[in-house]
mmCIF file of N, CA and C in Angstrom:
data_model
loop_
_atom_site.group_PDB
_atom_site.id
_atom_site.type_symbol
_atom_site.label_atom_id
_atom_site.label_comp_id
_atom_site.label_asym_id
_atom_site.label_seq_id
_atom_site.Cartn_x
_atom_site.Cartn_y
_atom_site.Cartn_z
ATOM 1 N N MET A 13 0.835 -1.188 0.000
ATOM 2 C CA MET A 13 0.000 0.000 0.000
ATOM 3 C C MET A 13 0.875 1.246 0.000
ATOM 4 N N SER A 14 0.412 2.265 -0.628
ATOM 5 C CA SER A 14 1.123 3.539 -0.658
ATOM 6 C C SER A 14 0.607 4.448 0.453
ATOM 7 N N GLN A 15 1.439 5.427 0.801
ATOM 8 C CA GLN A 15 1.017 6.429 1.780
ATOM 9 C C GLN A 15 0.761 7.746 1.066
ATOM 10 N N TYR A 16 -0.252 8.459 1.539
ATOM 11 C CA TYR A 16 -0.668 9.715 0.933
ATOM 12 C C TYR A 16 -0.799 10.796 1.996
ATOM 13 N N LEU A 17 -0.399 11.998 1.621
ATOM 14 C CA LEU A 17 -0.630 13.178 2.436
ATOM 15 C C LEU A 17 -1.960 13.768 2.008
ATOM 16 N N VAL A 18 -2.840 14.001 2.969
ATOM 17 C CA VAL A 18 -4.100 14.708 2.719
ATOM 18 C C VAL A 18 -3.999 15.988 3.538
ATOM 19 N N ALA A 19 -3.696 17.102 2.860
ATOM 20 C CA ALA A 19 -3.407 18.374 3.531
ATOM 21 C C ALA A 19 -4.579 19.335 3.390
ATOM 22 N N ILE A 20 -4.923 19.975 4.496
ATOM 23 C CA ILE A 20 -6.002 20.961 4.537
ATOM 24 C C ILE A 20 -5.385 22.343 4.346
ATOM 25 N N HIS A 21 -5.899 23.129 3.416
ATOM 26 C CA HIS A 21 -5.369 24.464 3.146
ATOM 27 C C HIS A 21 -6.285 25.527 3.739
ATOM 28 N N HIS A 22 -5.680 26.464 4.459
ATOM 29 C CA HIS A 22 -6.406 27.596 5.037
ATOM 30 C C HIS A 22 -5.907 28.886 4.410
ATOM 31 N N PRO A 23 -6.777 29.887 4.268
ATOM 32 C CA PRO A 23 -6.297 31.194 3.822
ATOM 33 C C PRO A 23 -5.424 31.807 4.914
ATOM 34 N N ASP A 24 -4.524 32.702 4.533
ATOM 35 C CA ASP A 24 -3.634 33.306 5.530
ATOM 36 C C ASP A 24 -4.386 34.036 6.636
ATOM 37 N N ASN A 25 -5.569 34.536 6.345
ATOM 38 C CA ASN A 25 -6.343 35.237 7.376
ATOM 39 C C ASN A 25 -7.336 34.306 8.076
ATOM 40 N N TYR A 26 -7.051 33.003 8.067
ATOM 41 C CA TYR A 26 -7.958 32.011 8.655
ATOM 42 C C TYR A 26 -8.177 32.296 10.138
ATOM 43 N N ASP A 27 -9.424 32.261 10.540
ATOM 44 C CA ASP A 27 -9.805 32.510 11.931
ATOM 45 C C ASP A 27 -10.311 31.206 12.537
ATOM 46 N N PRO A 28 -9.525 30.566 13.430
ATOM 47 C CA PRO A 28 -9.941 29.291 14.014
ATOM 48 C C PRO A 28 -11.243 29.375 14.809
ATOM 49 N N SER A 29 -11.636 30.571 15.206
ATOM 50 C CA SER A 29 -12.893 30.695 15.953
ATOM 51 C C SER A 29 -14.098 30.388 15.061
ATOM 52 N N ARG A 30 -13.892 30.314 13.741
ATOM 53 C CA ARG A 30 -14.967 29.936 12.814
ATOM 54 C C ARG A 30 -15.272 28.444 12.887
ATOM 55 N N GLU A 31 -14.419 27.683 13.552
ATOM 56 C CA GLU A 31 -14.615 26.237 13.655
ATOM 57 C C GLU A 31 -15.667 25.968 14.726
ATOM 58 N N ASP A 32 -16.900 25.759 14.293
ATOM 59 C CA ASP A 32 -17.989 25.540 15.234
ATOM 60 C C ASP A 32 -18.068 24.071 15.653
ATOM 61 N N GLU A 33 -19.024 23.783 16.539
ATOM 62 C CA GLU A 33 -19.183 22.414 17.047
ATOM 63 C C GLU A 33 -19.502 21.426 15.929
ATOM 64 N N ALA A 34 -20.281 21.853 14.949
ATOM 65 C CA ALA A 34 -20.644 20.951 13.847
ATOM 66 C C ALA A 34 -19.411 20.550 13.048
ATOM 67 N N MET A 35 -18.527 21.512 12.795
ATOM 68 C CA MET A 35 -17.302 21.208 12.047
ATOM 69 C C MET A 35 -16.403 20.274 12.853
ATOM 70 N N THR A 36 -16.245 20.562 14.127
ATOM 71 C CA THR A 36 -15.427 19.702 14.998
ATOM 72 C C THR A 36 -15.987 18.288 15.023
ATOM 73 N N ARG A 37 -17.305 18.165 15.113
ATOM 74 C CA ARG A 37 -17.951 16.847 15.122
ATOM 75 C C ARG A 37 -17.710 16.133 13.790
ATOM 76 N N ASP A 38 -17.836 16.859 12.670
ATOM 77 C CA ASP A 38 -17.627 16.245 11.357
ATOM 78 C C ASP A 38 -16.192 15.737 11.202
ATOM 79 N N ILE A 39 -15.224 16.493 11.699
ATOM 80 C CA ILE A 39 -13.823 16.062 11.631
ATOM 81 C C ILE A 39 -13.596 14.854 12.523
ATOM 82 N N ASP A 40 -14.192 14.859 13.729
ATOM 83 C CA ASP A 40 -14.079 13.708 14.627
ATOM 84 C C ASP A 40 -14.664 12.453 13.980
ATOM 85 N N VAL A 41 -15.812 12.589 13.341
ATOM 86 C CA VAL A 41 -16.452 11.454 12.672
ATOM 87 C C VAL A 41 -15.557 10.937 11.545
ATOM 88 N N LEU A 42 -14.968 11.856 10.773
ATOM 89 C CA LEU A 42 -14.064 11.447 9.698
ATOM 90 C C LEU A 42 -12.849 10.713 10.260
ATOM 91 N N ASN A 43 -12.266 11.229 11.341
ATOM 92 C CA ASN A 43 -11.127 10.543 11.971
ATOM 93 C C ASN A 43 -11.515 9.143 12.427
ATOM 94 N N GLU A 44 -12.675 9.012 13.049
ATOM 95 C CA GLU A 44 -13.131 7.694 13.506
ATOM 96 C C GLU A 44 -13.330 6.745 12.319
ATOM 97 N N GLU A 45 -13.861 7.274 11.208
ATOM 98 C CA GLU A 45 -14.066 6.455 10.017
ATOM 99 C C GLU A 45 -12.730 6.005 9.429
ATOM 100 N N MET A 46 -11.741 6.903 9.405
ATOM 101 C CA MET A 46 -10.417 6.547 8.896
ATOM 102 C C MET A 46 -9.764 5.476 9.762
ATOM 103 N N ILE A 47 -9.890 5.623 11.072
ATOM 104 C CA ILE A 47 -9.315 4.636 12.000
ATOM 105 C C ILE A 47 -9.998 3.284 11.811
ATOM 106 N N ALA A 48 -11.330 3.285 11.740
ATOM 107 C CA ALA A 48 -12.079 2.035 11.567
ATOM 108 C C ALA A 48 -11.721 1.346 10.255
ATOM 109 N N ALA A 49 -11.435 2.136 9.213
ATOM 110 C CA ALA A 49 -11.070 1.562 7.914
ATOM 111 C C ALA A 49 -9.606 1.132 7.876
ATOM 112 N N GLY A 50 -8.843 1.487 8.911
ATOM 113 C CA GLY A 50 -7.433 1.097 8.973
ATOM 114 C C GLY A 50 -6.532 1.874 8.033
ATOM 115 N N VAL A 51 -6.949 3.075 7.608
ATOM 116 C CA VAL A 51 -6.133 3.838 6.666
ATOM 117 C C VAL A 51 -5.325 4.947 7.333
ATOM 118 N N ARG A 52 -5.758 5.420 8.497
ATOM 119 C CA ARG A 52 -5.084 6.559 9.114
ATOM 120 C C ARG A 52 -3.791 6.132 9.786
ATOM 121 N N VAL A 53 -2.686 6.735 9.366
ATOM 122 C CA VAL A 53 -1.375 6.500 9.965
ATOM 123 C C VAL A 53 -1.091 7.583 10.994
ATOM 124 N N PHE A 54 -1.428 8.827 10.649
ATOM 125 C CA PHE A 54 -1.149 9.964 11.514
ATOM 126 C C PHE A 54 -2.058 11.109 11.115
ATOM 127 N N ALA A 55 -2.428 11.940 12.084
ATOM 128 C CA ALA A 55 -3.185 13.161 11.806
ATOM 129 C C ALA A 55 -2.686 14.247 12.736
ATOM 130 N N GLY A 56 -2.678 15.480 12.253
ATOM 131 C CA GLY A 56 -2.252 16.575 13.110
ATOM 132 C C GLY A 56 -2.616 17.923 12.530
ATOM 133 N N GLY A 57 -2.776 18.876 13.424
ATOM 134 C CA GLY A 57 -3.005 20.257 13.025
ATOM 135 C C GLY A 57 -1.717 21.034 13.212
ATOM 136 N N LEU A 58 -1.625 22.155 12.538
ATOM 137 C CA LEU A 58 -0.439 23.001 12.631
ATOM 138 C C LEU A 58 -0.814 24.354 13.222
ATOM 139 N N SER A 59 0.132 24.980 13.918
ATOM 140 C CA SER A 59 -0.105 26.331 14.415
ATOM 141 C C SER A 59 -0.223 27.274 13.223
ATOM 142 N N SER A 60 -0.653 28.501 13.475
ATOM 143 C CA SER A 60 -0.878 29.444 12.376
ATOM 144 C C SER A 60 0.415 29.728 11.622
ATOM 145 N N ALA A 61 0.264 30.081 10.355
ATOM 146 C CA ALA A 61 1.428 30.382 9.513
ATOM 147 C C ALA A 61 2.238 31.534 10.084
ATOM 148 N N SER A 62 1.595 32.433 10.810
ATOM 149 C CA SER A 62 2.322 33.571 11.383
ATOM 150 C C SER A 62 3.334 33.134 12.439
ATOM 151 N N ARG A 63 3.194 31.923 12.955
ATOM 152 C CA ARG A 63 4.139 31.401 13.955
ATOM 153 C C ARG A 63 5.222 30.525 13.336
ATOM 154 N N ALA A 64 5.179 30.356 12.017
ATOM 155 C CA ALA A 64 6.159 29.509 11.323
ATOM 156 C C ALA A 64 7.513 30.213 11.239
ATOM 157 N N LYS A 65 8.551 29.425 11.116
ATOM 158 C CA LYS A 65 9.911 29.908 10.845
ATOM 159 C C LYS A 65 10.398 29.175 9.600
ATOM 160 N N SER A 66 11.086 29.888 8.739
ATOM 161 C CA SER A 66 11.638 29.286 7.528
ATOM 162 C C SER A 66 13.153 29.388 7.564
ATOM 163 N N LEU A 67 13.809 28.351 7.082
ATOM 164 C CA LEU A 67 15.262 28.307 7.050
ATOM 165 C C LEU A 67 15.729 28.180 5.609
ATOM 166 N N ARG A 68 16.742 28.974 5.248
ATOM 167 C CA ARG A 68 17.289 28.961 3.895
ATOM 168 C C ARG A 68 18.804 28.980 3.977
ATOM 169 N N ALA A 69 19.416 28.331 3.013
ATOM 170 C CA ALA A 69 20.868 28.400 2.910
ATOM 171 C C ALA A 69 21.242 29.842 2.557
ATOM 172 N N ALA A 70 22.322 30.324 3.154
ATOM 173 C CA ALA A 70 22.761 31.703 2.903
ATOM 174 C C ALA A 70 24.258 31.707 2.616
ATOM 175 N N GLN A 71 24.742 32.813 2.120
ATOM 176 C CA GLN A 71 26.188 32.983 1.889
ATOM 177 C C GLN A 71 26.804 33.542 3.154
ATOM 178 N N PRO A 72 27.954 33.190 3.567
ATOM 179 C CA PRO A 72 28.810 32.172 2.957
ATOM 180 C C PRO A 72 28.227 30.774 3.159
ATOM 181 N N VAL A 73 28.716 29.847 2.351
ATOM 182 C CA VAL A 73 28.241 28.464 2.390
ATOM 183 C C VAL A 73 28.317 27.946 3.821
ATOM 184 N N GLY A 74 27.283 27.235 4.235
ATOM 185 C CA GLY A 74 27.237 26.684 5.583
ATOM 186 C C GLY A 74 26.432 27.539 6.541
ATOM 187 N N LYS A 75 26.120 28.747 6.170
ATOM 188 C CA LYS A 75 25.298 29.621 7.009
ATOM 189 C C LYS A 75 23.826 29.374 6.685
ATOM 190 N N VAL A 76 22.967 29.568 7.674
ATOM 191 C CA VAL A 76 21.530 29.377 7.499
ATOM 192 C C VAL A 76 20.824 30.635 7.979
ATOM 193 N N LEU A 77 19.920 31.140 7.151
ATOM 194 C CA LEU A 77 19.123 32.316 7.472
ATOM 195 C C LEU A 77 17.762 31.844 7.962
ATOM 196 N N ILE A 78 17.331 32.344 9.121
ATOM 197 C CA ILE A 78 16.020 32.006 9.677
ATOM 198 C C ILE A 78 15.145 33.247 9.596
ATOM 199 N N THR A 79 13.967 33.086 8.987
ATOM 200 C CA THR A 79 13.039 34.210 8.861
ATOM 201 C C THR A 79 11.669 33.818 9.414
ATOM 202 N N ASP A 80 10.861 34.823 9.716
ATOM 203 C CA ASP A 80 9.499 34.585 10.193
ATOM 204 C C ASP A 80 8.603 34.194 9.033
ATOM 205 N N GLY A 81 7.617 33.369 9.329
ATOM 206 C CA GLY A 81 6.593 33.024 8.351
ATOM 207 C C GLY A 81 6.912 31.783 7.553
ATOM 208 N N PRO A 82 5.932 31.333 6.784
ATOM 209 C CA PRO A 82 6.132 30.141 5.956
ATOM 210 C C PRO A 82 7.130 30.430 4.843
ATOM 211 N N TYR A 83 7.723 29.373 4.313
ATOM 212 C CA TYR A 83 8.746 29.499 3.273
ATOM 213 C C TYR A 83 8.191 30.171 2.030
ATOM 214 N N LEU A 84 7.058 29.703 1.568
ATOM 215 C CA LEU A 84 6.466 30.251 0.349
ATOM 216 C C LEU A 84 5.584 31.441 0.690
ATOM 217 N N GLU A 85 5.622 32.453 -0.132
ATOM 218 C CA GLU A 85 4.723 33.586 0.038
ATOM 219 C C GLU A 85 3.484 33.309 -0.792
ATOM 220 N N THR A 86 2.449 32.834 -0.127
ATOM 221 C CA THR A 86 1.201 32.485 -0.793
ATOM 222 C C THR A 86 0.043 33.087 -0.013
ATOM 223 N N LYS A 87 -1.133 32.879 -0.501
ATOM 224 C CA LYS A 87 -2.322 33.361 0.193
ATOM 225 C C LYS A 87 -2.965 32.256 1.016
ATOM 226 N N GLU A 88 -2.374 31.054 0.965
ATOM 227 C CA GLU A 88 -2.872 29.917 1.736
ATOM 228 C C GLU A 88 -1.713 29.204 2.393
ATOM 229 N N HIS A 89 -2.020 28.421 3.401
ATOM 230 C CA HIS A 89 -1.006 27.603 4.070
ATOM 231 C C HIS A 89 -1.671 26.313 4.545
ATOM 232 N N ILE A 90 -0.853 25.321 4.868
ATOM 233 C CA ILE A 90 -1.383 24.053 5.370
ATOM 234 C C ILE A 90 -1.748 24.242 6.836
ATOM 235 N N GLY A 91 -2.999 23.945 7.158
ATOM 236 C CA GLY A 91 -3.479 24.094 8.527
ATOM 237 C C GLY A 91 -3.474 22.782 9.290
ATOM 238 N N GLY A 92 -3.467 21.675 8.602
ATOM 239 C CA GLY A 92 -3.459 20.358 9.229
ATOM 240 C C GLY A 92 -3.368 19.304 8.151
ATOM 241 N N PHE A 93 -3.199 18.061 8.584
ATOM 242 C CA PHE A 93 -3.029 17.008 7.577
ATOM 243 C C PHE A 93 -3.249 15.637 8.175
ATOM 244 N N TRP A 94 -3.451 14.685 7.297
ATOM 245 C CA TRP A 94 -3.492 13.265 7.617
ATOM 246 C C TRP A 94 -2.430 12.575 6.779
ATOM 247 N N ILE A 95 -1.876 11.508 7.310
ATOM 248 C CA ILE A 95 -1.071 10.565 6.532
ATOM 249 C C ILE A 95 -1.912 9.290 6.479
ATOM 250 N N LEU A 96 -2.253 8.873 5.265
ATOM 251 C CA LEU A 96 -3.109 7.701 5.085
ATOM 252 C C LEU A 96 -2.378 6.621 4.320
ATOM 253 N N GLU A 97 -2.717 5.375 4.604
ATOM 254 C CA GLU A 97 -2.281 4.246 3.782
ATOM 255 C C GLU A 97 -3.478 3.831 2.953
ATOM 256 N N ALA A 98 -3.321 3.910 1.653
ATOM 257 C CA ALA A 98 -4.427 3.581 0.759
ATOM 258 C C ALA A 98 -3.907 2.733 -0.397
ATOM 259 N N ALA A 99 -4.788 1.905 -0.931
ATOM 260 C CA ALA A 99 -4.411 0.994 -2.011
ATOM 261 C C ALA A 99 -4.146 1.724 -3.322
ATOM 262 N N SER A 100 -4.753 2.909 -3.496
ATOM 263 C CA SER A 100 -4.601 3.625 -4.766
ATOM 264 C C SER A 100 -4.843 5.113 -4.552
ATOM 265 N N LEU A 101 -4.474 5.887 -5.555
ATOM 266 C CA LEU A 101 -4.755 7.315 -5.520
ATOM 267 C C LEU A 101 -6.262 7.549 -5.459
ATOM 268 N N ASP A 102 -7.030 6.752 -6.181
ATOM 269 C CA ASP A 102 -8.489 6.909 -6.151
ATOM 270 C C ASP A 102 -9.038 6.734 -4.741
ATOM 271 N N ASP A 103 -8.510 5.758 -4.004
ATOM 272 C CA ASP A 103 -8.945 5.559 -2.619
ATOM 273 C C ASP A 103 -8.569 6.766 -1.759
ATOM 274 N N ALA A 104 -7.358 7.284 -1.935
ATOM 275 C CA ALA A 104 -6.919 8.459 -1.176
ATOM 276 C C ALA A 104 -7.776 9.672 -1.526
ATOM 277 N N LEU A 105 -8.127 9.823 -2.799
ATOM 278 C CA LEU A 105 -8.985 10.935 -3.218
ATOM 279 C C LEU A 105 -10.379 10.828 -2.607
ATOM 280 N N ALA A 106 -10.877 9.620 -2.426
ATOM 281 C CA ALA A 106 -12.180 9.445 -1.780
ATOM 282 C C ALA A 106 -12.138 9.988 -0.356
ATOM 283 N N TRP A 107 -11.028 9.730 0.364
ATOM 284 C CA TRP A 107 -10.869 10.288 1.707
ATOM 285 C C TRP A 107 -10.703 11.805 1.638
ATOM 286 N N GLY A 108 -9.992 12.280 0.625
ATOM 287 C CA GLY A 108 -9.831 13.714 0.442
ATOM 288 C C GLY A 108 -11.161 14.425 0.240
ATOM 289 N N ARG A 109 -12.066 13.805 -0.521
ATOM 290 C CA ARG A 109 -13.394 14.390 -0.715
ATOM 291 C C ARG A 109 -14.113 14.543 0.621
ATOM 292 N N LYS A 110 -14.007 13.520 1.460
ATOM 293 C CA LYS A 110 -14.643 13.582 2.779
ATOM 294 C C LYS A 110 -13.995 14.671 3.640
ATOM 295 N N ALA A 111 -12.688 14.851 3.495
ATOM 296 C CA ALA A 111 -11.978 15.885 4.253
ATOM 297 C C ALA A 111 -12.420 17.280 3.840
ATOM 298 N N VAL A 112 -12.655 17.494 2.546
ATOM 299 C CA VAL A 112 -13.144 18.796 2.063
ATOM 300 C C VAL A 112 -14.459 19.144 2.757
ATOM 301 N N VAL A 113 -15.353 18.165 2.828
ATOM 302 C CA VAL A 113 -16.664 18.389 3.432
ATOM 303 C C VAL A 113 -16.535 18.628 4.931
ATOM 304 N N ALA A 114 -15.768 17.783 5.620
ATOM 305 C CA ALA A 114 -15.638 17.892 7.072
ATOM 306 C C ALA A 114 -14.924 19.175 7.494
ATOM 307 N N CYS A 115 -13.872 19.536 6.776
ATOM 308 C CA CYS A 115 -13.047 20.686 7.166
ATOM 309 C C CYS A 115 -13.511 22.001 6.548
ATOM 310 N N ARG A 116 -14.400 21.886 5.554
ATOM 311 C CA ARG A 116 -14.903 23.090 4.893
ATOM 312 C C ARG A 116 -13.757 23.944 4.342
ATOM 313 N N ALA A 117 -12.794 23.257 3.723
ATOM 314 C CA ALA A 117 -11.601 23.922 3.207
ATOM 315 C C ALA A 117 -11.040 23.103 2.054
ATOM 316 N N PRO A 118 -10.243 23.729 1.189
ATOM 317 C CA PRO A 118 -9.600 22.977 0.110
ATOM 318 C C PRO A 118 -8.623 21.938 0.668
ATOM 319 N N VAL A 119 -8.460 20.861 -0.079
ATOM 320 C CA VAL A 119 -7.603 19.753 0.340
ATOM 321 C C VAL A 119 -6.665 19.382 -0.804
ATOM 322 N N GLU A 120 -5.448 19.028 -0.457
ATOM 323 C CA GLU A 120 -4.475 18.520 -1.425
ATOM 324 C C GLU A 120 -4.163 17.076 -1.057
ATOM 325 N N VAL A 121 -4.155 16.190 -2.049
ATOM 326 C CA VAL A 121 -3.794 14.787 -1.842
ATOM 327 C C VAL A 121 -2.549 14.526 -2.669
ATOM 328 N N ARG A 122 -1.522 13.992 -2.000
ATOM 329 C CA ARG A 122 -0.258 13.745 -2.688
ATOM 330 C C ARG A 122 0.377 12.469 -2.150
ATOM 331 N N GLU A 123 0.849 11.605 -3.065
ATOM 332 C CA GLU A 123 1.482 10.343 -2.666
ATOM 333 C C GLU A 123 2.913 10.594 -2.193
ATOM 334 N N PHE A 124 3.294 9.887 -1.136
ATOM 335 C CA PHE A 124 4.686 9.901 -0.699
ATOM 336 C C PHE A 124 5.500 9.043 -1.664
ATOM 337 N N LEU A 125 6.689 9.476 -1.973
ATOM 338 C CA LEU A 125 7.571 8.680 -2.817
ATOM 339 C C LEU A 125 8.254 7.625 -1.956
ATOM 340 N N ALA A 126 8.338 6.441 -2.476
ATOM 341 C CA ALA A 126 8.995 5.362 -1.737
ATOM 342 C C ALA A 126 10.495 5.639 -1.677
ATOM 343 N N MET A 127 11.045 5.494 -0.494
ATOM 344 C CA MET A 127 12.474 5.676 -0.303
ATOM 345 C C MET A 127 13.159 4.329 -0.536
ATOM 346 N N PRO A 128 14.278 4.328 -1.249
ATOM 347 C CA PRO A 128 14.978 3.062 -1.472
ATOM 348 C C PRO A 128 15.501 2.505 -0.146
ATOM 349 N N THR A 129 15.414 1.203 -0.017
ATOM 350 C CA THR A 129 15.934 0.547 1.182
ATOM 351 C C THR A 129 17.281 -0.088 0.838
ATOM 352 N N GLU A 130 18.112 -0.177 1.825
ATOM 353 C CA GLU A 130 19.432 -0.764 1.591
ATOM 354 C C GLU A 130 19.442 -2.219 1.958
#
């Protein structure tokens, strides 16, 4: 089975206070369904993008520059995610559809690349 990232995207001005009891219940139900189906490997939420730190290689070589905020300058950021084990991309997309409804936000589904074993 392959593993897939199912990432929830929030706008940069996302207000967590908009998450009402119905949304929380829908996400809880989705988590329970994923666990019962044996597909959920991990789930987690992230702090706001304003609390992120980004690291970049800087000159001279070997130096690292740390800046505030997410690495990419976009109008959205990842607010949370699941790692799922699914038999196919179609199966992962089916879970992604449920995540869109439960989280009331856009979702990205992406397969993890298999790392070579020695």
